[in-house]
Coordinates of C-alpha atoms in Angstrom, one line a residue:
X1 CA -14.6 -93.6 34.9
X2 CA -12.3 -92.0 37.3
X3 CA -12.9 -92.3 41.1
X4 CA -13.2 -88.6 41.4
X5 CA -16.9 -89.1 40.3
X6 CA -17.5 -91.5 43.1
X7 CA -16.5 -88.9 45.6
X8 CA -18.2 -86.0 43.7
X9 CA -21.2 -87.4 41.7
X10 CA -22.3 -83.8 41.1
X11 CA -19.3 -83.5 38.7
X12 CA -20.9 -85.8 36.2
X13 CA -21.6 -82.9 33.8
X14 CA -17.9 -82.2 33.8
X15 CA -16.7 -85.6 32.8
X16 CA -15.2 -84.2 29.6
X17 CA -13.2 -81.7 31.6
X18 CA -11.8 -84.3 33.8
X19 CA -10.9 -86.5 30.9
X20 CA -9.2 -83.5 29.3
X21 CA -7.3 -83.0 32.5
X22 CA -6.0 -86.5 32.3
X23 CA -5.3 -86.4 28.6
X24 CA -3.2 -83.3 29.1
X25 CA -1.2 -85.0 31.8
X26 CA -0.6 -88.1 29.7
X27 CA 0.3 -86.2 26.5
X28 CA 2.7 -83.8 28.4
X29 CA 4.4 -86.7 30.2
X30 CA 4.9 -88.4 26.8
X31 CA 6.3 -85.2 25.4
X32 CA 8.8 -85.0 28.3
X33 CA 9.7 -88.7 28.1
X34 CA 9.6 -89.6 24.4
X35 CA 11.8 -92.6 25.0
X36 CA 9.9 -93.7 28.1
X37 CA 11.6 -93.7 31.5
X38 CA 10.7 -91.8 34.7
X39 CA 10.1 -88.2 35.6
X40 CA 13.0 -88.5 38.0
X41 CA 15.3 -89.3 35.0
X42 CA 14.0 -86.1 33.3
X43 CA 14.3 -83.8 36.4
X44 CA 18.1 -83.6 36.5
X45 CA 18.7 -80.2 35.0
X46 CA 20.6 -79.2 38.2
X47 CA 23.1 -82.0 37.6
X48 CA 24.0 -80.7 34.1
X49 CA 23.6 -76.9 34.3
X50 CA 25.3 -74.7 36.8
X51 CA 28.8 -75.0 38.2
X52 CA 30.2 -78.5 38.9
X53 CA 33.6 -79.6 40.2
X54 CA 35.1 -82.3 38.0
X55 CA 38.2 -84.4 38.9
X56 CA 40.8 -81.9 37.5
X57 CA 38.6 -79.0 36.4
X58 CA 35.4 -77.0 36.8
X59 CA 32.6 -76.8 34.3
X60 CA 29.8 -74.2 34.0
X61 CA 26.8 -74.7 31.8
X62 CA 23.9 -72.4 31.2
X63 CA 20.6 -72.3 29.2
X64 CA 20.1 -69.0 27.4
X65 CA 18.4 -69.6 24.0
X66 CA 18.0 -66.0 23.0
X67 CA 21.5 -64.9 24.0
X68 CA 24.2 -63.9 21.4
X69 CA 27.2 -64.3 23.7
X70 CA 27.8 -65.4 27.3
X71 CA 30.8 -64.6 29.5
X72 CA 31.8 -65.8 32.9
X73 CA 33.4 -63.4 35.3
X74 CA 34.2 -63.1 39.0
X75 CA 36.9 -63.3 41.7
X76 CA 38.7 -66.0 39.7
X77 CA 39.6 -63.5 36.8
X78 CA 39.6 -60.2 38.7
X79 CA 36.1 -59.5 37.3
X80 CA 37.3 -59.2 33.7
X81 CA 34.1 -59.3 31.8
X82 CA 35.4 -60.6 28.5
X83 CA 38.3 -62.9 29.3
X84 CA 36.2 -66.0 29.7
X85 CA 33.7 -66.4 26.9
X86 CA 31.4 -69.4 27.0
X87 CA 30.9 -71.7 24.0
X88 CA 27.5 -72.3 22.4
X89 CA 26.6 -76.0 22.3
X90 CA 23.4 -75.5 20.4
X91 CA 19.8 -75.7 21.6
X92 CA 20.4 -72.6 23.7
X93 CA 23.1 -74.3 25.9
X94 CA 26.4 -72.7 26.7
X95 CA 29.5 -74.1 28.4
X96 CA 32.9 -73.1 29.7
X97 CA 35.5 -75.4 31.3
X98 CA 38.1 -74.0 33.7
X99 CA 41.1 -76.3 34.0
X100 CA 42.7 -77.0 37.4
X101 CA 41.3 -78.1 40.8
X102 CA 41.8 -74.6 42.2
X103 CA 40.3 -72.6 39.2
X104 CA 37.3 -72.0 41.4
X105 CA 36.6 -72.4 45.1
X106 CA 33.8 -72.3 47.6
X107 CA 32.8 -68.7 48.2
X108 CA 34.3 -67.5 44.9
X109 CA 32.0 -64.6 43.8
X110 CA 30.9 -64.6 40.2
X111 CA 28.3 -63.3 37.7
X112 CA 27.3 -64.1 34.1
X113 CA 27.5 -61.5 31.3
X114 CA 24.9 -61.9 28.6
X115 CA 24.7 -60.2 25.2
X116 CA 21.3 -59.9 23.6
X117 CA 20.4 -57.6 20.8
X118 CA 23.8 -56.1 21.1
X119 CA 23.2 -55.1 24.8
X120 CA 25.3 -56.6 27.6
X121 CA 23.7 -57.3 31.0
X122 CA 24.9 -59.1 34.1
X123 CA 23.1 -61.8 36.0
X124 CA 23.3 -64.4 38.7
X125 CA 23.4 -68.0 37.4
X126 CA 20.1 -69.7 36.9
X127 CA 21.2 -72.6 39.0
X128 CA 23.2 -70.8 41.5
X129 CA 23.2 -72.5 44.9
X130 CA 24.2 -69.5 46.9
X131 CA 23.7 -65.8 46.4
X132 CA 24.9 -63.1 48.7
X133 CA 24.3 -59.4 49.1
X134 CA 27.4 -57.2 49.1
X135 CA 27.2 -54.9 52.2
X136 CA 29.0 -52.0 50.4
X137 CA 27.0 -51.9 47.2
X138 CA 23.8 -53.7 48.3
X139 CA 24.0 -55.6 45.0
X140 CA 23.9 -59.4 44.8
X141 CA 26.6 -61.8 43.6
X142 CA 26.5 -65.6 43.2
X143 CA 29.0 -67.7 45.1
X144 CA 30.5 -71.0 44.1
X145 CA 29.5 -74.0 46.1
X146 CA 31.7 -77.0 45.7
X147 CA 29.4 -79.9 45.0
X148 CA 32.3 -82.4 45.3
X149 CA 32.3 -81.8 49.0
X150 CA 29.6 -84.0 50.6
X151 CA 27.7 -83.2 53.8
X152 CA 27.7 -86.0 56.4
X153 CA 24.1 -86.9 57.0
X154 CA 23.1 -88.8 60.0
X155 CA 19.4 -89.3 59.3
X156 CA 19.3 -92.7 57.6
X157 CA 17.0 -94.1 60.2
X158 CA 14.6 -91.2 60.3
X159 CA 11.0 -92.2 59.8
X160 CA 8.3 -89.5 59.7
X161 CA 5.7 -89.7 62.4
X162 CA 1.9 -89.5 62.1
X163 CA -0.4 -87.7 62.4
X164 CA 0.8 -84.5 60.7
X165 CA 1.2 -81.8 63.3
X166 CA 2.9 -78.8 61.7
X167 CA 4.8 -76.0 63.3
X168 CA 5.1 -73.2 60.6
X169 CA 8.2 -71.2 61.2
X170 CA 10.3 -68.4 59.9
X171 CA 14.0 -68.9 60.7
X172 CA 15.0 -65.2 60.6
X173 CA 12.4 -64.1 63.2
X174 CA 12.7 -67.2 65.4
X175 CA 15.1 -65.6 67.9
X176 CA 14.3 -63.1 70.6
X177 CA 17.1 -60.8 69.9
X178 CA 16.2 -58.0 67.5
X179 CA 18.1 -59.3 64.4
X180 CA 18.0 -62.0 61.7
X181 CA 18.3 -65.4 63.2
X182 CA 20.3 -68.2 61.6
X183 CA 19.7 -71.8 60.6
X184 CA 22.0 -73.1 63.3
X185 CA 20.4 -71.0 66.0
X186 CA 17.0 -72.3 64.9
X187 CA 18.4 -75.9 65.0
X188 CA 20.0 -75.6 68.4
X189 CA 17.5 -73.3 70.2
X190 CA 14.1 -73.4 68.4
X191 CA 13.8 -77.1 67.4
X192 CA 14.0 -78.3 71.0
X193 CA 11.0 -76.0 71.8
X194 CA 9.1 -77.4 68.9
X195 CA 9.9 -81.0 70.0
X196 CA 8.8 -80.2 73.5
X197 CA 5.6 -78.7 72.2
X198 CA 4.8 -82.0 70.6
X199 CA 4.8 -81.0 66.9
X200 CA 6.3 -83.6 64.6
X201 CA 6.7 -81.4 61.4
X202 CA 8.2 -78.0 60.7
X203 CA 7.2 -76.0 57.7
X204 CA 9.9 -73.6 56.9
X205 CA 9.2 -70.3 55.2
X206 CA 11.5 -68.0 53.2
X207 CA 14.2 -70.7 52.5
X208 CA 14.4 -70.1 48.7
X209 CA 16.6 -67.0 48.1
X210 CA 14.7 -63.7 48.0
X211 CA 16.3 -60.2 47.8
X212 CA 13.9 -58.4 50.0
X213 CA 13.8 -59.8 53.6
X214 CA 10.3 -58.3 54.3
X215 CA 8.7 -60.3 51.5
X216 CA 8.3 -63.2 53.9
X217 CA 10.2 -65.2 51.3
X218 CA 7.4 -65.1 48.7
X219 CA 9.3 -63.2 46.0
X220 CA 11.9 -65.7 45.0
X221 CA 15.0 -64.7 43.0
X222 CA 17.1 -67.8 42.9
X223 CA 15.2 -71.1 43.0
X224 CA 18.2 -73.4 43.7
X225 CA 19.8 -71.1 46.3
X226 CA 19.4 -71.4 50.1
X227 CA 18.5 -68.0 51.6
X228 CA 21.7 -66.4 52.6
X229 CA 19.8 -64.2 55.1
X230 CA 20.1 -67.1 57.5
X231 CA 23.4 -68.9 56.6
X232 CA 25.0 -71.3 54.2
X233 CA 23.7 -74.4 52.4
X234 CA 25.5 -76.5 55.0
X235 CA 23.8 -74.6 57.8
X236 CA 20.4 -75.6 56.4
X237 CA 21.5 -79.2 56.1
X238 CA 22.6 -79.1 59.7
X239 CA 19.1 -77.9 60.6
X240 CA 17.4 -80.6 58.7
X241 CA 19.8 -83.2 60.1
X242 CA 19.0 -82.1 63.7
X243 CA 15.3 -82.1 63.0
X244 CA 15.4 -85.7 61.7
X245 CA 17.4 -86.7 64.8
X246 CA 14.5 -85.4 66.9
X247 CA 11.9 -87.2 64.8
X248 CA 10.7 -84.0 63.1
X249 CA 10.0 -83.9 59.4
X250 CA 10.9 -80.8 57.4
X251 CA 8.6 -79.3 54.7
X252 CA 9.7 -76.4 52.4
X253 CA 7.3 -73.5 51.7
X254 CA 7.7 -73.8 48.0
X255 CA 7.1 -70.9 45.6
X256 CA 6.6 -72.1 42.0
X257 CA 3.6 -69.8 41.5
X258 CA 5.6 -66.7 40.5
X259 CA 9.1 -65.1 40.6
X260 CA 10.5 -61.7 41.5
X261 CA 10.7 -59.2 38.6
X262 CA 14.4 -58.4 39.3
X263 CA 16.7 -59.1 36.4
X264 CA 20.2 -58.7 37.9
X265 CA 19.7 -61.1 40.8
X266 CA 16.7 -63.0 39.6
X267 CA 16.0 -65.3 36.6
X268 CA 13.8 -62.7 34.8
X269 CA 15.3 -61.7 31.3
X270 CA 18.4 -63.9 31.9
X271 CA 18.8 -64.4 28.1
X272 CA 17.5 -60.9 27.3
X273 CA 13.8 -62.0 26.9
X274 CA 10.9 -62.1 29.3
X275 CA 9.6 -65.3 27.6
X276 CA 12.5 -67.5 28.5
X277 CA 10.6 -68.6 31.6
X278 CA 7.5 -66.5 31.7
X279 CA 4.5 -65.6 29.6
X280 CA 5.2 -62.6 27.4
X281 CA 3.1 -59.4 27.8
X282 CA 0.5 -58.8 30.4
X283 CA -0.2 -62.5 30.8
X284 CA 3.3 -62.8 32.4
X285 CA 2.7 -60.2 35.1
X286 CA 0.7 -60.8 38.3
X287 CA -1.5 -57.7 38.7
X288 CA -1.6 -57.9 42.5
X289 CA 1.9 -59.1 43.4
X290 CA 4.0 -57.3 40.9
X291 CA 5.8 -60.6 40.0
X292 CA 6.4 -62.7 36.9
X293 CA 4.3 -65.7 36.0
X294 CA 5.7 -69.0 34.6
X295 CA 4.7 -70.5 31.3
X296 CA 3.9 -74.0 32.5
X297 CA 3.3 -75.2 28.9
X298 CA 7.0 -74.8 28.0
X299 CA 9.1 -77.9 28.2
X300 CA 12.2 -76.0 29.4
X301 CA 10.2 -74.4 32.2
X302 CA 8.9 -77.8 33.3
X303 CA 12.5 -79.0 33.2
X304 CA 13.6 -76.2 35.4
X305 CA 10.8 -76.4 38.0
X306 CA 10.6 -80.2 38.2
X307 CA 14.4 -80.4 38.6
X308 CA 14.1 -77.8 41.4
X309 CA 11.7 -80.1 43.3
X310 CA 14.1 -83.0 43.0
X311 CA 17.0 -80.9 44.0
X312 CA 15.4 -79.8 47.3
X313 CA 14.4 -83.4 48.1
X314 CA 17.7 -85.0 47.4
X315 CA 20.3 -82.2 48.2
X316 CA 18.6 -81.2 51.5
X317 CA 16.7 -84.4 52.5
X318 CA 13.5 -82.5 52.8
X319 CA 10.3 -84.4 53.4
X320 CA 7.9 -82.5 51.2
X321 CA 6.5 -79.2 50.2
X322 CA 3.7 -76.7 50.9
X323 CA 2.9 -75.3 47.5
X324 CA 2.3 -71.6 47.8
X325 CA -0.2 -69.6 45.7
X326 CA -1.9 -72.6 44.0
X327 CA -5.1 -70.7 43.4
X328 CA -3.1 -68.1 41.6
X329 CA -1.6 -70.8 39.4
X330 CA -4.9 -72.5 38.6
X331 CA -6.8 -69.6 37.1
X332 CA -6.0 -67.0 34.5
X333 CA -7.5 -64.3 36.8
X334 CA -5.5 -65.8 39.7
X335 CA -8.7 -66.1 41.8
X336 CA -8.7 -62.4 42.5
X337 CA -12.0 -60.9 43.5
X338 CA -14.2 -63.9 42.6
X339 CA -15.8 -66.7 44.5
X340 CA -16.1 -70.4 43.7
X341 CA -19.8 -71.0 44.4
X342 CA -20.5 -73.0 41.3
X343 CA -18.7 -76.1 39.9
X344 CA -18.7 -74.4 36.4
X345 CA -16.0 -72.0 37.7
X346 CA -13.5 -74.9 38.1
X347 CA -13.9 -76.0 34.5
X348 CA -14.1 -72.8 32.4
X349 CA -11.9 -70.9 30.1
X350 CA -10.5 -69.2 33.2
X351 CA -8.8 -72.4 34.3
X352 CA -5.1 -72.6 33.4
X353 CA -5.0 -76.2 32.3
X354 CA -1.2 -76.1 31.8
X355 CA -0.8 -75.2 35.5
X356 CA -3.1 -78.1 36.4
X357 CA -0.8 -80.4 34.4
X358 CA 2.3 -79.0 36.0
X359 CA 0.9 -79.7 39.5
X360 CA 0.1 -83.2 38.5
X361 CA 3.6 -83.7 37.1
X362 CA 5.1 -82.2 40.3
X363 CA 3.3 -84.6 42.6
X364 CA 4.1 -87.6 40.4
X365 CA 7.8 -86.7 40.4
X366 CA 7.8 -86.2 44.2
X367 CA 6.3 -89.7 44.7
X368 CA 9.0 -91.2 42.5
X369 CA 11.9 -89.4 44.2
X370 CA 10.5 -89.8 47.8
X371 CA 7.4 -91.9 48.2
X372 CA 6.7 -90.8 51.8
X373 CA 7.0 -87.1 51.0
X374 CA 4.1 -84.9 51.9
X375 CA 2.6 -82.3 49.6
X376 CA 0.1 -79.6 50.7
X377 CA -1.7 -77.2 48.4
X378 CA -2.5 -73.6 49.4
X379 CA -5.7 -73.4 47.4
X380 CA -8.7 -71.3 48.5
X381 CA -10.8 -72.2 45.5
X382 CA -11.6 -75.8 46.5
X383 CA -10.6 -77.2 43.1
X384 CA -12.2 -80.7 42.9
X385 CA -9.7 -83.6 43.0
X386 CA -6.8 -81.4 44.4
X387 CA -6.0 -84.1 47.0
X388 CA -7.0 -87.2 45.1
X389 CA -4.4 -89.5 43.4
X390 CA -3.7 -88.7 39.8
X391 CA -4.9 -92.1 38.7
X392 CA -8.3 -91.2 40.2
X393 CA -8.6 -88.0 38.2
X394 CA -6.9 -85.8 40.8
X395 CA -3.9 -83.5 41.1
X396 CA -2.1 -85.7 43.5
X397 CA -1.6 -83.6 46.6
X398 CA -1.8 -85.2 50.1
X399 CA -3.5 -82.3 51.8
X400 CA -5.0 -78.9 51.1
X401 CA -4.9 -76.0 53.6
X402 CA -8.3 -75.4 55.2
X403 CA -8.1 -71.7 54.4
X404 CA -11.7 -71.1 55.2
X405 CA -11.3 -72.0 58.9
X406 CA -9.0 -69.1 59.9
X407 CA -11.2 -66.8 57.8
X408 CA -14.2 -68.0 59.7
X409 CA -12.7 -67.4 63.1
X410 CA -11.4 -63.9 62.4
X411 CA -14.6 -62.9 60.8
X412 CA -16.6 -64.0 63.8
X413 CA -14.3 -62.2 66.2
X414 CA -14.3 -59.0 64.1
X415 CA -18.1 -58.9 63.4
X416 CA -19.8 -60.5 66.4
X417 CA -19.7 -60.8 70.1
X418 CA -19.2 -64.5 71.1
X419 CA -22.7 -64.5 72.7
X420 CA -24.1 -64.1 69.2
X421 CA -22.0 -66.8 67.6
X422 CA -24.0 -69.5 65.7
X423 CA -22.6 -72.8 66.9
X424 CA -24.2 -74.8 64.1
X425 CA -22.6 -72.5 61.5
X426 CA -19.2 -72.9 63.2
X427 CA -19.6 -76.7 63.0
X428 CA -20.7 -76.6 59.3
X429 CA -17.7 -74.4 58.4
X430 CA -15.3 -76.7 60.2
X431 CA -16.6 -79.8 58.4
X432 CA -16.8 -78.2 55.0
X433 CA -14.3 -80.3 53.0
X434 CA -14.4 -82.5 49.9
X435 CA -15.1 -86.3 50.3
X436 CA -11.9 -88.3 50.1
X437 CA -9.6 -85.3 50.3
X438 CA -7.6 -84.5 53.4
X439 CA -7.4 -81.0 54.9
X440 CA -4.8 -79.3 57.2
X441 CA -6.8 -77.4 59.8
X442 CA -5.5 -74.2 61.4
X443 CA -7.1 -71.5 63.6
X444 CA -5.1 -68.6 62.3
X445 CA -2.7 -67.9 59.5
X446 CA 0.7 -66.1 59.5
X447 CA -1.0 -63.4 57.5
X448 CA -3.1 -62.5 60.5
X449 CA 0.0 -61.8 62.5
X450 CA 1.3 -59.2 60.0
X451 CA 1.0 -55.5 60.4
X452 CA -2.4 -54.5 59.2
X453 CA -4.2 -57.4 60.9
X454 CA -4.1 -59.1 64.3
X455 CA -3.8 -62.5 65.7
X456 CA -6.9 -64.1 67.4
X457 CA -5.6 -63.4 70.9
X458 CA -4.7 -59.8 70.1
X459 CA -8.2 -59.2 68.7
X460 CA -9.8 -60.8 71.7
X461 CA -7.7 -59.1 74.3
X462 CA -6.5 -55.9 72.6
X463 CA -4.8 -53.3 74.8
X464 CA -5.3 -55.4 78.0
X465 CA -2.5 -57.7 76.8
X466 CA 0.0 -54.9 77.7
X467 CA -1.2 -54.6 81.3
X468 CA -3.1 -57.7 82.5
X469 CA -1.2 -60.8 81.4
X470 CA 0.4 -61.3 84.8
X471 CA -1.0 -64.4 86.6
X472 CA -1.9 -62.4 89.7
X473 CA -3.9 -59.9 87.7
X474 CA -7.6 -60.5 87.1
X475 CA -9.4 -59.0 84.1
X476 CA -12.6 -60.2 82.4
X477 CA -11.3 -59.2 79.0
X478 CA -8.2 -61.3 79.4
X479 CA -10.1 -64.2 81.0
X480 CA -12.5 -64.3 78.1
X481 CA -9.7 -64.0 75.5
X482 CA -7.7 -66.8 77.1
X483 CA -10.8 -69.1 77.4
X484 CA -11.8 -68.5 73.8
X485 CA -8.2 -68.9 72.5
X486 CA -8.1 -72.4 74.1
X487 CA -11.6 -73.4 72.8
X488 CA -11.0 -72.2 69.3
X489 CA -7.7 -74.1 68.9
X490 CA -9.0 -77.3 70.4
X491 CA -12.2 -77.2 68.3
X492 CA -10.2 -76.5 65.2
X493 CA -7.7 -79.3 65.9
X494 CA -10.4 -81.9 66.8
X495 CA -13.0 -81.2 64.1
X496 CA -11.5 -79.1 61.4
X497 CA -9.4 -81.5 59.3
X498 CA -7.0 -84.5 59.0
X499 CA -3.9 -82.6 60.1
X500 CA -3.1 -79.5 62.1
X501 CA -0.9 -76.4 61.7
X502 CA 0.2 -73.7 64.0
X503 CA 2.3 -70.6 63.2
X504 CA 5.3 -70.0 65.4
X505 CA 4.4 -68.3 68.7
X506 CA 0.6 -68.4 68.2
X507 CA 0.4 -71.5 70.4
X508 CA 1.1 -69.3 73.4
X509 CA -0.7 -66.2 72.2
X510 CA 2.3 -64.2 71.1
X511 CA 1.3 -60.5 71.5
X512 CA 1.5 -57.8 68.9
X513 CA 2.2 -58.3 65.2
X514 CA 5.0 -59.0 62.8
X515 CA 6.6 -56.0 61.1
X516 CA 9.7 -56.6 59.1
X517 CA 12.4 -53.9 59.2
X518 CA 11.6 -51.3 56.6
X519 CA 12.0 -47.6 56.0
X520 CA 8.6 -46.9 57.7
X521 CA 9.7 -48.3 61.0
X522 CA 13.3 -47.1 60.9
X523 CA 14.5 -50.5 59.9
X524 CA 13.7 -51.9 63.3
X525 CA 13.6 -55.5 64.3
X526 CA 11.5 -54.9 67.4
X527 CA 8.4 -56.5 66.0
X528 CA 10.3 -59.1 63.8
X529 CA 11.2 -61.6 66.5
X530 CA 9.6 -64.1 68.8
X531 CA 9.5 -63.2 72.5
X532 CA 10.0 -66.7 74.0
X533 CA 10.7 -65.2 77.4
X534 CA 7.0 -64.4 77.8
X535 CA 6.1 -68.1 77.9
X536 CA 9.3 -69.1 79.7
X537 CA 9.4 -66.8 82.8
X538 CA 6.5 -68.5 84.6
X539 CA 4.8 -65.3 85.8
X540 CA 2.7 -64.6 82.7
X541 CA -0.5 -66.2 81.4
X542 CA 1.2 -67.0 78.1
X543 CA 2.5 -70.1 79.9
X544 CA -1.0 -71.4 80.5
X545 CA -1.8 -71.1 76.8
X546 CA 1.5 -72.8 75.8
X547 CA 0.8 -75.6 78.3
X548 CA -2.8 -76.1 77.0
X549 CA -1.5 -76.3 73.4
X550 CA 1.0 -78.9 74.4
X551 CA -1.7 -80.9 76.1
X552 CA -4.1 -80.8 73.1
X553 CA -1.3 -81.8 70.7
X554 CA -0.5 -84.8 73.0
X555 CA -4.2 -85.7 73.0
X556 CA -4.3 -85.8 69.2
X557 CA -1.2 -88.0 69.0
X558 CA -2.1 -90.3 71.8
X559 CA -5.6 -91.0 70.6
X560 CA -4.9 -90.9 66.9
X561 CA -7.7 -88.5 66.3
X562 CA -7.2 -88.2 62.6
X563 CA -7.6 -91.9 62.0
X564 CA -11.3 -91.2 62.1
X565 CA -11.9 -89.2 58.9
X566 CA -14.8 -87.1 60.0
X567 CA -16.0 -86.2 63.5
X568 CA -19.5 -87.6 64.5
X569 CA -21.8 -84.8 65.6
X570 CA -23.8 -85.8 68.8
X571 CA -25.3 -82.5 70.0
X572 CA -25.6 -78.9 69.0
X573 CA -27.8 -76.5 70.9
X574 CA -27.9 -72.8 69.9
X575 CA -29.6 -71.4 73.0
X576 CA -27.1 -73.2 75.3
X577 CA -24.2 -72.4 72.8
X578 CA -23.2 -76.1 73.3
X579 CA -21.5 -78.5 70.8
X580 CA -20.7 -82.1 71.3
X581 CA -19.1 -84.7 68.9
X582 CA -17.1 -87.9 68.9
X583 CA -13.8 -88.5 67.2
X584 CA -11.0 -91.0 67.8
X585 CA -12.9 -92.8 70.5
X586 CA -13.3 -89.5 72.5
X587 CA -16.2 -87.3 73.3
X588 CA -15.6 -83.6 72.8
X589 CA -18.0 -81.1 74.5
X590 CA -17.6 -77.3 74.0
X591 CA -19.5 -74.7 75.9
X592 CA -19.4 -71.3 74.2
X593 CA -22.0 -69.7 76.4
X594 CA -20.6 -66.4 77.6
X595 CA -22.0 -66.6 81.2
X596 CA -23.6 -70.0 81.8
X597 CA -22.1 -73.2 83.1
X598 CA -24.1 -76.4 83.0
X599 CA -24.4 -79.4 85.3
X600 CA -26.3 -82.7 84.9
X601 CA -26.4 -82.0 81.2
X602 CA -27.4 -85.1 79.1
X603 CA -25.6 -85.7 75.8
X604 CA -26.2 -88.7 73.5
X605 CA -23.1 -90.9 73.0
X606 CA -22.4 -94.0 71.0
X607 CA -20.4 -95.9 73.6
X608 CA -22.0 -97.7 76.6
X609 CA -19.0 -97.5 78.9
X610 CA -18.6 -94.8 81.5
X611 CA -16.5 -91.7 80.6
X612 CA -13.6 -90.1 82.3
X613 CA -12.2 -86.5 81.9
X614 CA -9.0 -86.4 79.9
X615 CA -8.6 -82.7 79.2
X616 CA -10.5 -79.5 80.3
X617 CA -9.6 -76.0 79.2
X618 CA -10.8 -74.9 82.7
X619 CA -8.1 -76.8 84.6
X620 CA -6.1 -74.6 86.9
X621 CA -2.9 -75.6 85.2
X622 CA -4.2 -73.8 82.1
X623 CA -5.4 -70.8 84.0
X624 CA -9.0 -72.1 84.5
X625 CA -11.3 -72.0 87.5
X626 CA -11.5 -75.8 87.9
X627 CA -15.3 -75.6 87.7
X628 CA -15.5 -79.2 86.5
X629 CA -15.3 -81.1 89.7
X630 CA -16.4 -84.5 88.5
X631 CA -13.8 -86.6 86.6
X632 CA -16.0 -89.6 85.8
X633 CA -19.3 -89.6 84.0
X634 CA -21.7 -92.6 83.8
X635 CA -23.2 -93.6 80.5
X636 CA -26.8 -95.0 80.7
X637 CA -29.8 -95.7 78.6
X638 CA -32.7 -93.2 78.6
X639 CA -35.5 -92.4 76.3
X640 CA -34.6 -89.7 73.8
X641 CA -37.7 -87.6 74.6
X642 CA -36.5 -87.0 78.1
X643 CA -33.5 -85.0 76.9
X644 CA -35.1 -83.1 74.1

């Protein structure tokens, strides 16, 4: 019996489904490793395929099983499309050797010509490490990266810090100037900000190459290529190296849930067929995203994706992944339009068992390659066992994103005045997580910052943010917005999970929205940047929010809040809008009452020692009124009936 049933006894009727999950994993692993060995030995496609610099020559290999002919063309042969045919090696593999050390060079542009059914098409290499868009034609070409030249890493002594405090960031919009920022600018200018703010982990979006900048990086074209929007492969390595020097781990926002439809710059129809990597027919098309869907049951697809994981870990020294779109992977209907209010929905014919197996294999491989790597699942369905070890019947992730928390906060703010909030319901939603499985809590997602939605502070303050954020200006709307912004974030951090995430700029209440340059806004970068000067200049209230965020992050680190798995509720009172709980040896008290302050309020506690105030959102340094005068509070014994 697997331990998943100890944590979830209600799953007993689905024992056969869990056993099938584990049998699928075992049989697939045996299929991939018929001679035994490790998944790490299997996941080396990138070391064989692609372009590699040998001692006195260059070799290029490709997998194109349905192709009739392959040709290699580029700067090296003046773009002659037939002068360099590739040789079929059988089993869909093709190869060409170019003699001479200088036959190719770093930055040499090239493409692959493929003949299928008598038709010639041009493509970027499946394992290209760098793709660039030509300014004149707007088309994309692959560039050669010399893998014989090694980057000088200086992170041998890096050891990841706990607890997991994540700063989610987009490199391109991380600068204040209205343009695309670079990896090196992020390393030199943004990383110090993140370190000062107290976060010990960055989660980088849009790093895998994507042809459309405004996709937020979620429509990947080249899975082994570093996004050229922000610089070169060495530039990304510089960023990771600098982060490790600062004690900051680096997670990649990984997209293995789908791929862009593009054929000339993507992997779709590389060999002339849609089924090389993807399901054929409607099953291979995502109805909402307009993208292609992987066939996770195919050995060659597993070879490609698992090698991709190992490549990012080893080539770029990354510390783990946030897997995007896991819910879409897990279900044939991609979780669209349904809810998961019954355990039967996790174990029905709608479940894509091959995707479940892939995620187990992915986590097993990652543990082999880098045992201290972190994996996070973006799953809104609550699939049982997502964050349990594979040996216990789980999928092997370390954390799942607590996606219901930001949904809860934005729904409350949209639909109700804070005087009508149900404190007990807030508490229940914050603590709704599966036993034994860890959750990353966050108050608002990057989606809420995009055009069409609003961040929490923007919904709370609205137009007043444009006129009343100066420290000398007093406005009840702004005062309320700032107070709730602080309370929401501290409550989410302290009660919502086992790790914490913040999207870049939200910590200081970045105003307005994110709008990538597009035809509809005249290709403007005005809303596609982070206005750090707002928190830096010292005259605006954004500074108070940033200072409070830094203080609460420091509190979580100093007191090791997440060492206690769940907070211990001590008091909830709907009429008073008051909530109190203990975690990490601390007592947290939240007053959500819109007008009432309380004095001489008795709260039951578990410790007999007197208490002292460590952090208050009402301190003047955070823009508060300093209404809490007492800094020490006695603990004493009193009959329960006197305080009820």
